[in-house]
Amino acid sequence: MALTKIEIEALQAKHFFRFEDATPAPFTSTNINMPAGILAALSPAVIENVLAKRTGEEALGQKSKVVDWAEDKYFMPFVEKAGQTSPYADHSTPLNTSLNVSFNSTGHYTFSSAIIFGNRQAQQFAKARVNYADMLMKSATEALAVEMNRTAFNGYIDNGAMLVYGLLNNPALDNYQASQKTFADATWQEVMAFFAGAIKALQTKSGNNINGQSKIRCVISASAFAELQGKYTDLGVSVYETITKTYPKIEFVSAIELDNAYNGNANAIYFIGEDSIGGLDKTTDLGYSEIALLGNVVQEANGYSQVVSAGTTGALIYKPMFIVRFSGV
């Protein structure tokens, strides 16, 4: 079942499947001979593929549009509240309340994937009851989503310099602290002590704005998370369940990207606190400009081609004081 014009326009308003030029695209019934047919053939499966959350977005909390396609940089605001008080008096002027704002900049990484549509091949797929245009779009958008997810962790190097940073190499973050043991080698009590120490480190670093009752996102190596979930006491008490009961607002994000992320041989774990203190609601974010920007359709003798593009500013760290990270888990 293809999407309607209204449904596609609603997606375009949110920067999904927009055209690169300003000319409105025609909408026609599905027709492999018409360039616009690929849009009319968009199925819910393609949309679900594009909108699905991936590990990078989950690790950073959300994905937000922060720049336009034409912009090269994003300036990240750091807001510090500077409220002051003074003793009351009938004829005095109290101290002012102000905001201190500073900005750091990051680049804008844009990337593309091409769709090559052949009429005969489309007919061959049709005989097998496969929607050829649908599969091509899914393949292109999947490639874009995978690259955006990779960039969320590792950033992107352009001409030997980091154009955008990922969560693993962001210079705003403090160095890794070393865990005494891996979760595989640690006892039940040692794992609990590790989490208590990590929460304490986060509490100290954040000036007690984040504590054991705060919302904390724990981004953890996939193999370390498997060890965590499989560790029990001799009496059958789960360490994972005990952690979630002790810290009721903790949320785990299992990420294969954190396996051997530290120096290529040690698993990593991040504790990211969330609080509106400091004037910003978000601690981290995955910034983007476009999710699936459709280029011009190039008509050929026996088919057509089209480029689909996306853009990201990488991992945005707004409040590094709300993050601690460890290696060797």
CSV table of C-alpha atoms in Angstrom, one decimal:
chain,number,residue,atom,x,y,z
A,1,MET,CA,0.0,0.0,0.0
A,2,ALA,CA,1.5,3.3,-1.1
A,3,LEU,CA,1.5,6.5,1.0
A,4,THR,CA,-0.9,9.2,0.1
A,5,LYS,CA,0.2,12.7,-1.0
A,6,ILE,CA,-0.9,14.1,2.3
A,7,GLU,CA,1.1,11.5,4.3
A,8,ILE,CA,4.2,12.2,2.2
A,9,GLU,CA,3.9,16.0,2.6
A,10,ALA,CA,3.6,15.5,6.4
A,11,LEU,CA,6.9,13.6,6.3
A,12,GLN,CA,8.5,16.2,4.1
A,13,ALA,CA,7.6,18.9,6.7
A,14,LYS,CA,9.7,16.9,9.2
A,15,HIS,CA,12.7,16.7,6.7
A,16,PHE,CA,12.0,13.2,5.5
A,17,PHE,CA,11.9,12.6,1.7
A,18,ARG,CA,12.2,16.2,0.8
A,19,PHE,CA,13.4,17.4,-2.6
A,20,GLU,CA,16.8,19.2,-2.8
A,21,ASP,CA,15.5,21.9,-5.1
A,22,ALA,CA,12.6,24.2,-4.3
A,23,THR,CA,10.3,23.0,-7.0
A,24,PRO,CA,7.3,21.0,-5.7
A,25,ALA,CA,7.4,17.4,-6.9
A,26,PRO,CA,4.6,15.9,-8.8
A,27,PHE,CA,2.7,13.1,-7.3
A,28,THR,CA,1.4,10.4,-9.6
A,29,SER,CA,0.2,6.8,-9.3
A,30,THR,CA,2.9,4.2,-9.2
A,31,ASN,CA,4.5,4.0,-12.7
A,32,ILE,CA,8.0,2.8,-13.3
A,33,ASN,CA,8.3,5.0,-16.4
A,34,MET,CA,7.7,8.2,-14.4
A,35,PRO,CA,10.5,9.7,-12.3
A,36,ALA,CA,8.1,10.7,-9.6
A,37,GLY,CA,6.9,7.1,-9.3
A,38,ILE,CA,9.5,6.3,-6.7
A,39,LEU,CA,7.8,8.8,-4.3
A,40,ALA,CA,4.3,7.5,-5.0
A,41,ALA,CA,5.6,4.0,-4.3
A,42,LEU,CA,6.8,4.8,-0.8
A,43,SER,CA,5.4,2.2,1.5
A,44,PRO,CA,5.0,2.1,5.3
A,45,ALA,CA,7.9,-0.3,5.5
A,46,VAL,CA,10.2,2.3,4.0
A,47,ILE,CA,9.0,4.9,6.5
A,48,GLU,CA,9.5,2.5,9.4
A,49,ASN,CA,13.0,1.8,8.2
A,50,VAL,CA,13.9,5.5,8.2
A,51,LEU,CA,12.2,6.4,11.5
A,52,ALA,CA,13.5,3.4,13.5
A,53,LYS,CA,15.7,4.4,16.4
A,54,ARG,CA,19.3,3.2,16.2
A,55,THR,CA,21.9,2.8,18.9
A,56,GLY,CA,23.5,6.2,18.3
A,57,GLU,CA,20.2,8.0,18.8
A,58,GLU,CA,19.4,6.0,21.9
A,59,ALA,CA,22.8,6.6,23.4
A,60,LEU,CA,22.6,10.3,22.9
A,61,GLY,CA,18.9,10.5,24.0
A,62,GLN,CA,17.3,11.9,20.9
A,63,LYS,CA,17.9,13.1,17.3
A,64,SER,CA,17.2,16.8,16.6
A,65,LYS,CA,17.3,19.0,13.5
A,66,VAL,CA,19.8,21.7,14.4
A,67,VAL,CA,21.1,23.0,11.0
A,68,ASP,CA,19.8,23.6,7.5
A,69,TRP,CA,21.2,21.7,4.6
A,70,ALA,CA,23.1,24.7,3.3
A,71,GLU,CA,24.9,25.5,6.5
A,72,ASP,CA,28.4,24.4,7.2
A,73,LYS,CA,28.6,24.8,11.0
A,74,TYR,CA,26.5,24.5,14.1
A,75,PHE,CA,27.1,26.7,17.1
A,76,MET,CA,26.3,24.9,20.4
A,77,PRO,CA,25.1,27.1,23.2
A,78,PHE,CA,26.4,26.7,26.8
A,79,VAL,CA,24.1,28.6,29.1
A,80,GLU,CA,25.0,29.4,32.7
A,81,LYS,CA,22.4,30.9,35.0
A,82,ALA,CA,23.9,33.8,37.1
A,83,GLY,CA,21.0,34.7,39.5
A,84,GLN,CA,22.0,36.8,42.5
A,85,THR,CA,20.1,38.1,45.6
A,86,SER,CA,20.6,40.8,48.1
A,87,PRO,CA,19.0,41.7,51.5
A,88,TYR,CA,15.7,43.5,51.1
A,89,ALA,CA,15.5,47.3,51.7
A,90,ASP,CA,12.8,49.8,50.7
A,91,HIS,CA,15.2,52.1,48.9
A,92,SER,CA,17.8,49.8,47.4
A,93,THR,CA,18.2,48.1,44.1
A,94,PRO,CA,18.7,44.4,44.3
A,95,LEU,CA,21.5,42.6,42.4
A,96,ASN,CA,20.7,41.6,38.8
A,97,THR,CA,19.8,38.1,37.5
A,98,SER,CA,21.7,37.4,34.2
A,99,LEU,CA,22.7,34.6,31.9
A,100,ASN,CA,26.2,33.8,30.7
A,101,VAL,CA,26.2,32.3,27.2
A,102,SER,CA,29.1,30.8,25.3
A,103,PHE,CA,29.2,28.9,22.0
A,104,ASN,CA,31.3,26.1,20.6
A,105,SER,CA,31.1,25.2,17.0
A,106,THR,CA,31.0,21.9,15.1
A,107,GLY,CA,31.0,21.0,11.4
A,108,HIS,CA,28.2,19.6,9.2
A,109,TYR,CA,28.9,16.2,7.6
A,110,THR,CA,26.8,15.5,4.5
A,111,PHE,CA,26.7,12.1,2.7
A,112,SER,CA,24.7,10.4,-0.1
A,113,SER,CA,23.5,7.1,-1.6
A,114,ALA,CA,22.4,6.6,-5.2
A,115,ILE,CA,19.4,4.8,-6.6
A,116,ILE,CA,19.7,3.3,-10.0
A,117,PHE,CA,16.4,2.2,-11.5
A,118,GLY,CA,16.2,-0.1,-14.5
A,119,ASN,CA,12.9,-0.8,-16.3
A,120,ARG,CA,13.6,-4.4,-17.3
A,121,GLN,CA,15.0,-5.2,-13.9
A,122,ALA,CA,11.8,-3.7,-12.3
A,123,GLN,CA,9.7,-6.0,-14.5
A,124,GLN,CA,11.7,-9.0,-13.4
A,125,PHE,CA,11.3,-8.2,-9.8
A,126,ALA,CA,7.6,-7.6,-10.4
A,127,LYS,CA,7.2,-11.2,-11.6
A,128,ALA,CA,8.6,-12.3,-8.2
A,129,ARG,CA,6.1,-9.9,-6.5
A,130,VAL,CA,8.8,-7.7,-5.2
A,131,ASN,CA,8.4,-3.9,-5.2
A,132,TYR,CA,11.6,-2.9,-6.9
A,133,ALA,CA,11.4,0.9,-6.3
A,134,ASP,CA,10.5,0.2,-2.7
A,135,MET,CA,13.5,-2.0,-2.1
A,136,LEU,CA,15.8,0.5,-3.8
A,137,MET,CA,14.6,3.3,-1.5
A,138,LYS,CA,14.9,1.0,1.6
A,139,SER,CA,18.5,0.1,0.6
A,140,ALA,CA,19.5,3.8,0.1
A,141,THR,CA,17.9,5.0,3.3
A,142,GLU,CA,19.3,2.1,5.3
A,143,ALA,CA,22.8,3.0,4.1
A,144,LEU,CA,22.2,6.6,5.2
A,145,ALA,CA,20.9,5.5,8.6
A,146,VAL,CA,23.9,3.2,9.2
A,147,GLU,CA,26.3,6.0,8.4
A,148,MET,CA,24.6,8.5,10.7
A,149,ASN,CA,24.7,5.9,13.5
A,150,ARG,CA,28.4,5.3,12.9
A,151,THR,CA,29.0,9.0,13.0
A,152,ALA,CA,27.1,9.3,16.3
A,153,PHE,CA,29.8,7.2,17.9
A,154,ASN,CA,33.0,7.8,15.8
A,155,GLY,CA,32.5,11.2,14.1
A,156,TYR,CA,33.9,11.9,10.7
A,157,ILE,CA,37.4,12.8,9.5
A,158,ASP,CA,37.7,15.2,6.6
A,159,ASN,CA,41.1,15.9,5.1
A,160,GLY,CA,42.8,14.6,8.3
A,161,ALA,CA,40.8,16.7,10.7
A,162,MET,CA,37.6,15.8,12.6
A,163,LEU,CA,34.7,17.6,10.9
A,164,VAL,CA,32.2,16.3,13.5
A,165,TYR,CA,32.8,14.3,16.7
A,166,GLY,CA,31.2,11.2,18.0
A,167,LEU,CA,30.4,10.1,21.5
A,168,LEU,CA,33.6,8.1,21.7
A,169,ASN,CA,36.0,10.8,20.7
A,170,ASN,CA,34.3,14.1,21.7
A,171,PRO,CA,36.9,16.5,23.2
A,172,ALA,CA,34.3,18.0,25.6
A,173,LEU,CA,34.4,14.8,27.7
A,174,ASP,CA,36.9,13.9,30.5
A,175,ASN,CA,39.2,11.0,30.1
A,176,TYR,CA,38.0,7.5,30.8
A,177,GLN,CA,38.3,6.2,34.3
A,178,ALA,CA,39.6,2.6,34.7
A,179,SER,CA,37.4,-0.1,36.1
A,180,GLN,CA,39.3,-2.5,38.4
A,181,LYS,CA,37.7,-5.6,36.9
A,182,THR,CA,35.6,-6.6,33.9
A,183,PHE,CA,32.0,-7.6,34.7
A,184,ALA,CA,32.9,-11.1,33.7
A,185,ASP,CA,35.6,-11.3,36.3
A,186,ALA,CA,33.8,-9.3,39.0
A,187,THR,CA,31.7,-10.7,41.8
A,188,TRP,CA,28.1,-9.7,42.4
A,189,GLN,CA,29.2,-7.3,45.2
A,190,GLU,CA,32.0,-5.8,43.1
A,191,VAL,CA,29.6,-5.0,40.3
A,192,MET,CA,27.3,-3.3,42.7
A,193,ALA,CA,30.2,-1.4,44.2
A,194,PHE,CA,31.2,-0.3,40.6
A,195,PHE,CA,27.8,1.2,40.0
A,196,ALA,CA,27.7,2.9,43.4
A,197,GLY,CA,31.2,4.4,42.6
A,198,ALA,CA,30.1,5.6,39.1
A,199,ILE,CA,27.0,7.3,40.5
A,200,LYS,CA,29.1,8.9,43.2
A,201,ALA,CA,31.5,10.2,40.6
A,202,LEU,CA,28.6,11.6,38.5
A,203,GLN,CA,27.2,13.2,41.6
A,204,THR,CA,30.5,14.8,42.5
A,205,LYS,CA,31.2,16.0,39.0
A,206,SER,CA,27.7,17.5,38.6
A,207,GLY,CA,27.7,19.3,41.9
A,208,ASN,CA,24.9,16.9,43.2
A,209,ASN,CA,22.6,18.0,40.4
A,210,ILE,CA,22.7,14.4,39.3
A,211,ASN,CA,22.4,11.6,42.0
A,212,GLY,CA,21.1,8.1,42.4
A,213,GLN,CA,17.5,9.3,42.1
A,214,SER,CA,18.1,11.2,38.8
A,215,LYS,CA,17.4,10.1,35.3
A,216,ILE,CA,20.6,8.5,34.1
A,217,ARG,CA,21.3,6.9,30.7
A,218,CYS,CA,23.8,4.1,31.0
A,219,VAL,CA,25.3,3.4,27.6
A,220,ILE,CA,27.1,0.1,27.9
A,221,SER,CA,29.1,-2.3,25.8
A,222,ALA,CA,26.9,-5.1,24.5
A,223,SER,CA,29.1,-7.9,25.8
A,224,ALA,CA,29.4,-6.2,29.2
A,225,PHE,CA,25.6,-5.8,29.3
A,226,ALA,CA,25.2,-9.5,28.6
A,227,GLU,CA,27.5,-10.3,31.5
A,228,LEU,CA,25.6,-7.9,33.7
A,229,GLN,CA,22.2,-9.5,32.9
A,230,GLY,CA,23.6,-13.0,33.5
A,231,LYS,CA,25.2,-12.4,36.9
A,232,TYR,CA,23.4,-13.8,39.9
A,233,THR,CA,24.2,-14.4,43.6
A,234,ASP,CA,24.2,-18.0,44.9
A,235,LEU,CA,20.7,-17.3,46.1
A,236,GLY,CA,19.5,-16.4,42.6
A,237,VAL,CA,19.4,-12.6,43.1
A,238,SER,CA,20.0,-10.8,39.8
A,239,VAL,CA,22.5,-8.0,39.9
A,240,TYR,CA,20.8,-6.3,36.9
A,241,GLU,CA,17.4,-6.2,38.7
A,242,THR,CA,19.1,-5.0,41.9
A,243,ILE,CA,20.7,-2.1,40.0
A,244,THR,CA,17.4,-1.0,38.4
A,245,LYS,CA,15.7,-1.1,41.8
A,246,THR,CA,18.5,0.8,43.6
A,247,TYR,CA,18.6,3.4,40.8
A,248,PRO,CA,15.0,3.5,39.6
A,249,LYS,CA,15.5,6.1,36.8
A,250,ILE,CA,18.5,4.4,35.2
A,251,GLU,CA,18.0,3.4,31.6
A,252,PHE,CA,20.4,1.0,29.8
A,253,VAL,CA,21.4,1.3,26.2
A,254,SER,CA,23.3,-1.8,24.9
A,255,ALA,CA,25.8,-0.7,22.2
A,256,ILE,CA,28.0,-3.0,20.2
A,257,GLU,CA,30.0,0.1,19.3
A,258,LEU,CA,31.4,0.2,22.9
A,259,ASP,CA,32.8,-3.3,22.7
A,260,ASN,CA,36.6,-2.8,22.7
A,261,ALA,CA,36.1,0.9,22.2
A,262,TYR,CA,38.9,1.9,24.5
A,263,ASN,CA,42.3,1.4,22.8
A,264,GLY,CA,40.8,-1.4,20.8
A,265,ASN,CA,40.8,-3.9,23.6
A,266,ALA,CA,38.7,-2.7,26.5
A,267,ASN,CA,34.9,-2.3,26.7
A,268,ALA,CA,33.5,1.0,27.7
A,269,ILE,CA,30.5,2.3,29.7
A,270,TYR,CA,29.0,5.8,29.9
A,271,PHE,CA,26.8,7.3,32.6
A,272,ILE,CA,24.9,10.3,31.2
A,273,GLY,CA,22.7,12.3,33.6
A,274,GLU,CA,19.7,14.3,32.5
A,275,ASP,CA,18.5,17.4,34.2
A,276,SER,CA,17.3,20.9,33.2
A,277,ILE,CA,19.9,22.6,35.4
A,278,GLY,CA,22.1,24.9,33.5
A,279,GLY,CA,19.5,26.4,31.2
A,280,LEU,CA,19.4,23.4,28.7
A,281,ASP,CA,17.1,20.4,28.9
A,282,LYS,CA,19.4,18.0,27.0
A,283,THR,CA,22.8,16.8,28.0
A,284,THR,CA,23.6,15.2,24.7
A,285,ASP,CA,22.0,15.1,21.2
A,286,LEU,CA,22.4,13.7,17.7
A,287,GLY,CA,22.1,16.7,15.4
A,288,TYR,CA,21.0,16.5,11.8
A,289,SER,CA,20.0,18.6,8.9
A,290,GLU,CA,18.2,16.1,6.7
A,291,ILE,CA,17.3,12.4,7.0
A,292,ALA,CA,16.5,11.6,3.4
A,293,LEU,CA,16.9,14.6,1.0
A,294,LEU,CA,15.9,13.6,-2.5
A,295,GLY,CA,18.0,14.9,-5.4
A,296,ASN,CA,16.9,15.5,-8.9
A,297,VAL,CA,15.6,12.5,-10.9
A,298,VAL,CA,17.8,11.9,-13.9
A,299,GLN,CA,15.8,10.2,-16.7
A,300,GLU,CA,17.7,7.7,-18.8
A,301,ALA,CA,16.8,5.7,-21.8
A,302,ASN,CA,15.7,2.6,-19.9
A,303,GLY,CA,15.2,3.9,-16.3
A,304,TYR,CA,16.4,6.7,-14.1
A,305,SER,CA,18.7,7.5,-11.2
A,306,GLN,CA,18.3,9.6,-8.0
A,307,VAL,CA,20.6,10.5,-5.1
A,308,VAL,CA,19.3,10.4,-1.5
A,309,SER,CA,21.3,12.4,1.0
A,310,ALA,CA,21.5,13.1,4.7
A,311,GLY,CA,23.5,15.4,7.0
A,312,THR,CA,24.6,15.3,10.7
A,313,THR,CA,26.6,17.4,13.1
A,314,GLY,CA,27.6,14.3,15.1
A,315,ALA,CA,27.3,13.9,18.8
A,316,LEU,CA,26.5,17.2,20.5
A,317,ILE,CA,27.6,17.4,24.1
A,318,TYR,CA,25.9,20.3,25.8
A,319,LYS,CA,26.6,19.5,29.5
A,320,PRO,CA,29.9,17.4,29.8
A,321,MET,CA,29.7,17.8,33.6
A,322,PHE,CA,26.8,15.4,33.6
A,323,ILE,CA,28.8,12.6,32.0
A,324,VAL,CA,31.3,10.1,33.4
A,325,ARG,CA,32.8,7.2,31.5
A,326,PHE,CA,34.9,4.1,32.3
A,327,SER,CA,37.0,1.6,30.4
A,328,GLY,CA,37.7,-2.0,31.1
A,329,VAL,CA,34.2,-3.3,32.0
